[in-house]
Amino acid sequence: MAQKNNQELGPKAAAVQEVTVTTTKPPSMSKSMGSPEAMTFEGCSSSKGCFRHGKKGCTPMTCTVALTYTVSKNSVSIAMSAAAQGWVGIGFSDDKLMGKDDVYACVNHKGKVQVDHYFNPGGYSGSQYQVVNPVYDVRTLFKNGRISCSFKRKLSGELVTSMTYDLTKAYYNIYAWGQIIDSTYNNAKIIRHEPEHPPVSTMKLVLSKYEDERQDNAANKQQSISFMMVAALVIAMAL
């Protein structure tokens, strides 16, 4: 793990490929109520916000990662899908790097899929599982090597804490997915990001102002190479 390099780069370090997550049994409100509705990109930027990552022209079922969101009064509905065995998630961050992020992940716990709430502390390479999970109306599915979920969350109100953000405000959206090793509750587990540096929205987004973001695999690979070059330069200058 790149713990040492993260410290050298400061409290908001680059995303690492492996993180240790301590878990406890989640509350009943995060249990699935059935399968999610089929995702569609129809209405992106007009009646919903969308994110798609994969080959140009990919569909919700062929994109590496697909996500949509809609806002109604004081709640947001989020749907995610990814070509992944273990998990797919979205993190809300004040900048484009991991650290101090409010994270929601669709996680495959040995065939049982649910939505978990995490927080990425600043200057720490792991995600902390949050027992208080503000999501509801959870629906999940794992089929043909693809993990999907949908859920709702209040945008603001009493649920807002230092680790559960007010989603009426603008944040960068960080999209990540990957594998899980040892998903037994009450034990540490390892989550691996498939991309070393997960895709990030190009600007801070307010969820009620719908955007249609598209990123292809080649662009993300180039972004990762550029980021690693900058990181290496920072480390070299610090030596």
Coordinates of C-alpha atoms in Angstrom, one line a residue:
M1 CA 0.0 0.0 0.0
A2 CA 1.1 3.6 -0.7
Q3 CA 0.8 4.7 2.9
K4 CA 4.2 6.4 3.1
N5 CA 3.7 8.3 -0.2
N6 CA 0.3 9.4 0.9
Q7 CA 1.8 11.0 4.0
E8 CA 4.4 12.8 1.9
L9 CA 1.8 14.1 -0.4
G10 CA -0.2 15.6 2.5
P11 CA -3.6 15.0 4.0
K12 CA -5.5 14.7 0.7
A13 CA -3.5 12.0 -1.0
A14 CA -4.2 10.2 -4.2
A15 CA -6.6 7.3 -4.2
V16 CA -4.8 4.0 -3.5
Q17 CA -5.6 0.6 -5.0
E18 CA -6.2 -1.2 -1.6
V19 CA -7.9 0.0 1.5
T20 CA -8.8 -1.7 4.7
V21 CA -12.4 -1.3 5.9
T22 CA -13.6 -2.2 9.4
T23 CA -17.2 -3.3 9.3
T24 CA -20.1 -3.9 11.7
K25 CA -23.5 -5.3 10.9
P26 CA -25.5 -2.7 9.0
P27 CA -28.9 -1.4 10.1
S28 CA -32.1 -3.0 8.7
M29 CA -33.0 0.1 6.7
S30 CA -30.2 -0.7 4.2
K31 CA -31.6 -4.2 3.4
S32 CA -32.8 -4.6 -0.2
M33 CA -36.5 -4.4 -1.0
G34 CA -36.0 -6.2 -4.4
S35 CA -34.4 -5.6 -7.7
P36 CA -33.8 -2.1 -9.1
E37 CA -35.7 -0.8 -12.1
A38 CA -33.9 -1.1 -15.4
M39 CA -31.6 1.9 -15.8
T40 CA -31.9 4.2 -18.8
F41 CA -30.0 7.2 -20.1
E42 CA -33.1 8.8 -21.5
G43 CA -33.6 12.3 -20.2
C44 CA -30.0 12.8 -19.1
S45 CA -29.3 16.5 -18.2
S46 CA -33.0 17.3 -18.5
S47 CA -35.0 15.1 -16.1
K48 CA -32.0 13.4 -14.4
G49 CA -28.3 13.6 -13.9
C50 CA -26.1 10.9 -15.5
F51 CA -22.6 9.6 -15.4
R52 CA -21.2 7.0 -17.8
H53 CA -17.7 5.5 -18.0
G54 CA -16.7 3.0 -20.7
K55 CA -16.5 2.8 -24.5
K56 CA -18.1 5.6 -26.5
G57 CA -21.8 5.0 -27.0
C58 CA -22.1 2.4 -24.2
T59 CA -25.5 1.6 -22.7
P60 CA -26.4 1.2 -19.0
M61 CA -25.7 -2.5 -19.3
T62 CA -22.4 -2.2 -21.3
C63 CA -20.7 0.8 -19.7
T64 CA -18.0 -0.1 -17.2
V65 CA -19.9 2.1 -14.7
A66 CA -23.3 3.9 -15.1
L67 CA -25.0 6.1 -12.6
T68 CA -28.2 8.3 -12.7
Y69 CA -29.7 10.6 -10.1
T70 CA -32.9 12.5 -9.7
V71 CA -34.0 15.0 -7.0
S72 CA -37.5 15.4 -5.6
K73 CA -38.1 18.0 -2.9
N74 CA -35.6 17.1 -0.2
S75 CA -34.5 13.7 -1.4
V76 CA -32.2 12.2 -4.1
S77 CA -32.7 8.9 -5.8
I78 CA -29.4 7.3 -7.0
A79 CA -29.0 4.3 -9.2
M80 CA -25.6 2.7 -9.9
S81 CA -24.4 -0.2 -12.0
A82 CA -20.9 -1.6 -12.8
A83 CA -19.2 -4.5 -14.4
A84 CA -17.7 -5.6 -11.1
Q85 CA -17.9 -8.6 -8.8
G86 CA -17.6 -6.8 -5.5
W87 CA -18.8 -3.2 -5.3
V88 CA -19.6 0.1 -7.0
G89 CA -19.8 3.4 -5.2
I90 CA -20.0 7.2 -5.3
G91 CA -18.2 9.6 -3.0
F92 CA -19.0 13.3 -2.5
S93 CA -15.8 15.3 -2.0
D94 CA -14.7 18.9 -1.6
D95 CA -11.9 18.3 -4.1
K96 CA -10.9 15.7 -6.7
L97 CA -8.9 13.5 -4.3
M98 CA -9.9 10.9 -1.9
G99 CA -10.1 12.0 1.8
K100 CA -13.0 13.5 3.8
D101 CA -15.5 12.0 1.4
D102 CA -19.1 10.9 2.1
V103 CA -19.4 7.5 0.3
Y104 CA -22.3 5.2 -0.6
A105 CA -21.4 1.8 -2.1
C106 CA -23.4 -1.0 -3.5
V107 CA -21.6 -4.0 -2.0
N108 CA -21.8 -7.7 -2.8
H109 CA -21.4 -9.5 0.6
K110 CA -21.0 -13.1 -0.6
G111 CA -24.0 -12.9 -3.0
K112 CA -26.1 -10.7 -0.7
V113 CA -26.0 -7.2 -2.1
Q114 CA -26.8 -4.1 -0.1
V115 CA -26.0 -0.4 0.1
D116 CA -23.4 0.6 2.8
H117 CA -22.4 4.0 4.0
Y118 CA -18.7 4.9 4.4
F119 CA -16.5 7.9 5.2
N120 CA -13.0 8.4 3.9
P121 CA -11.0 10.3 6.6
G122 CA -8.5 12.9 5.6
G123 CA -4.9 11.6 5.4
Y124 CA -6.0 8.0 5.8
S125 CA -6.0 5.4 3.0
G126 CA -9.0 3.4 4.4
S127 CA -12.8 3.9 4.4
Q128 CA -14.6 3.8 7.7
Y129 CA -17.9 2.0 7.8
Q130 CA -20.7 4.1 9.2
V131 CA -23.3 2.3 11.4
V132 CA -25.7 5.2 10.8
N133 CA -26.9 4.7 7.3
P134 CA -29.2 7.4 5.9
V135 CA -30.3 5.4 2.8
Y136 CA -33.8 3.9 2.3
D137 CA -35.9 2.3 -0.5
V138 CA -32.9 0.2 -1.3
R139 CA -33.0 -2.2 -4.3
T140 CA -30.1 -4.4 -5.4
L141 CA -29.1 -7.0 -8.0
F142 CA -26.1 -9.0 -8.9
K143 CA -26.5 -10.8 -12.3
N144 CA -24.1 -11.9 -15.1
G145 CA -21.1 -10.4 -13.4
R146 CA -22.7 -7.0 -13.0
I147 CA -23.6 -5.3 -9.7
S148 CA -26.5 -2.8 -9.6
C149 CA -28.4 -0.9 -6.9
S150 CA -30.7 2.0 -6.3
F151 CA -31.5 3.9 -3.1
K152 CA -32.8 7.2 -1.8
R153 CA -31.3 9.6 0.7
K154 CA -32.5 12.9 2.2
L155 CA -30.5 15.8 0.8
S156 CA -30.3 17.7 4.1
G157 CA -31.8 18.0 7.6
E158 CA -31.1 16.2 10.9
L159 CA -29.1 13.5 9.2
V160 CA -26.3 15.9 8.3
T161 CA -23.1 15.5 10.3
S162 CA -19.3 15.9 9.7
M163 CA -19.5 12.5 7.9
T164 CA -22.9 12.7 6.3
Y165 CA -22.9 15.7 4.0
D166 CA -25.5 18.3 3.1
L167 CA -26.2 17.3 -0.5
T168 CA -27.9 20.5 -1.4
K169 CA -24.3 21.9 -1.6
A170 CA -21.8 21.4 -4.5
Y171 CA -19.3 18.5 -4.4
Y172 CA -17.0 16.7 -6.8
N173 CA -18.4 13.2 -7.5
I174 CA -15.9 10.4 -7.2
Y175 CA -16.9 7.1 -8.9
A176 CA -15.2 3.9 -7.9
W177 CA -15.7 0.1 -8.2
G178 CA -13.7 -3.1 -7.6
Q179 CA -13.3 -6.4 -5.7
I180 CA -13.7 -7.5 -2.1
I181 CA -11.6 -9.9 -0.2
D182 CA -13.2 -11.3 3.0
S183 CA -16.6 -9.6 3.2
T184 CA -17.5 -11.2 6.5
Y185 CA -19.1 -8.7 9.0
N186 CA -17.1 -7.8 12.1
N187 CA -13.8 -8.4 10.3
A188 CA -11.5 -6.3 8.2
K189 CA -11.9 -6.5 4.5
I190 CA -9.9 -5.3 1.5
I191 CA -11.5 -3.3 -1.2
R192 CA -9.5 -2.8 -4.4
H193 CA -10.2 0.0 -6.9
E194 CA -10.2 -1.3 -10.4
P195 CA -8.8 2.0 -11.7
E196 CA -5.9 3.2 -9.6
H197 CA -7.3 6.7 -9.8
P198 CA -11.1 6.5 -10.0
P199 CA -13.0 8.9 -12.4
V200 CA -14.1 12.2 -10.9
S201 CA -16.6 14.8 -12.1
T202 CA -15.0 17.6 -14.1
M203 CA -16.5 20.2 -11.8
K204 CA -18.4 20.5 -8.5
L205 CA -22.0 19.4 -9.0
V206 CA -25.2 20.3 -7.3
L207 CA -27.4 17.3 -7.6
S208 CA -30.5 19.3 -8.3
K209 CA -28.8 20.8 -11.4
Y210 CA -28.7 17.8 -13.7
E211 CA -25.5 17.1 -15.8
D212 CA -24.7 14.4 -18.3
E213 CA -21.0 13.4 -17.8
R214 CA -19.3 10.9 -20.1
Q215 CA -15.8 9.6 -19.6
D216 CA -14.1 6.9 -21.7
N217 CA -11.6 4.4 -20.5
A218 CA -8.8 6.0 -22.5
A219 CA -9.3 9.4 -21.0
N220 CA -9.3 8.0 -17.5
K221 CA -6.0 6.1 -18.2
Q222 CA -4.4 9.3 -19.4
Q223 CA -5.6 11.1 -16.3
S224 CA -4.1 8.5 -14.1
I225 CA -0.7 8.7 -15.9
S226 CA -0.7 12.5 -15.6
F227 CA -1.6 12.4 -11.9
M228 CA 1.1 9.8 -11.2
M229 CA 3.7 12.1 -12.9
V230 CA 2.6 15.1 -10.8
A231 CA 2.7 12.9 -7.6
A232 CA 6.2 11.7 -8.4
L233 CA 7.4 15.3 -9.0
V234 CA 6.0 16.4 -5.7
I235 CA 7.7 13.5 -3.9
A236 CA 11.0 14.2 -5.6
M237 CA 10.8 17.9 -4.7
A238 CA 10.2 16.9 -1.0
L239 CA 13.3 14.7 -0.8

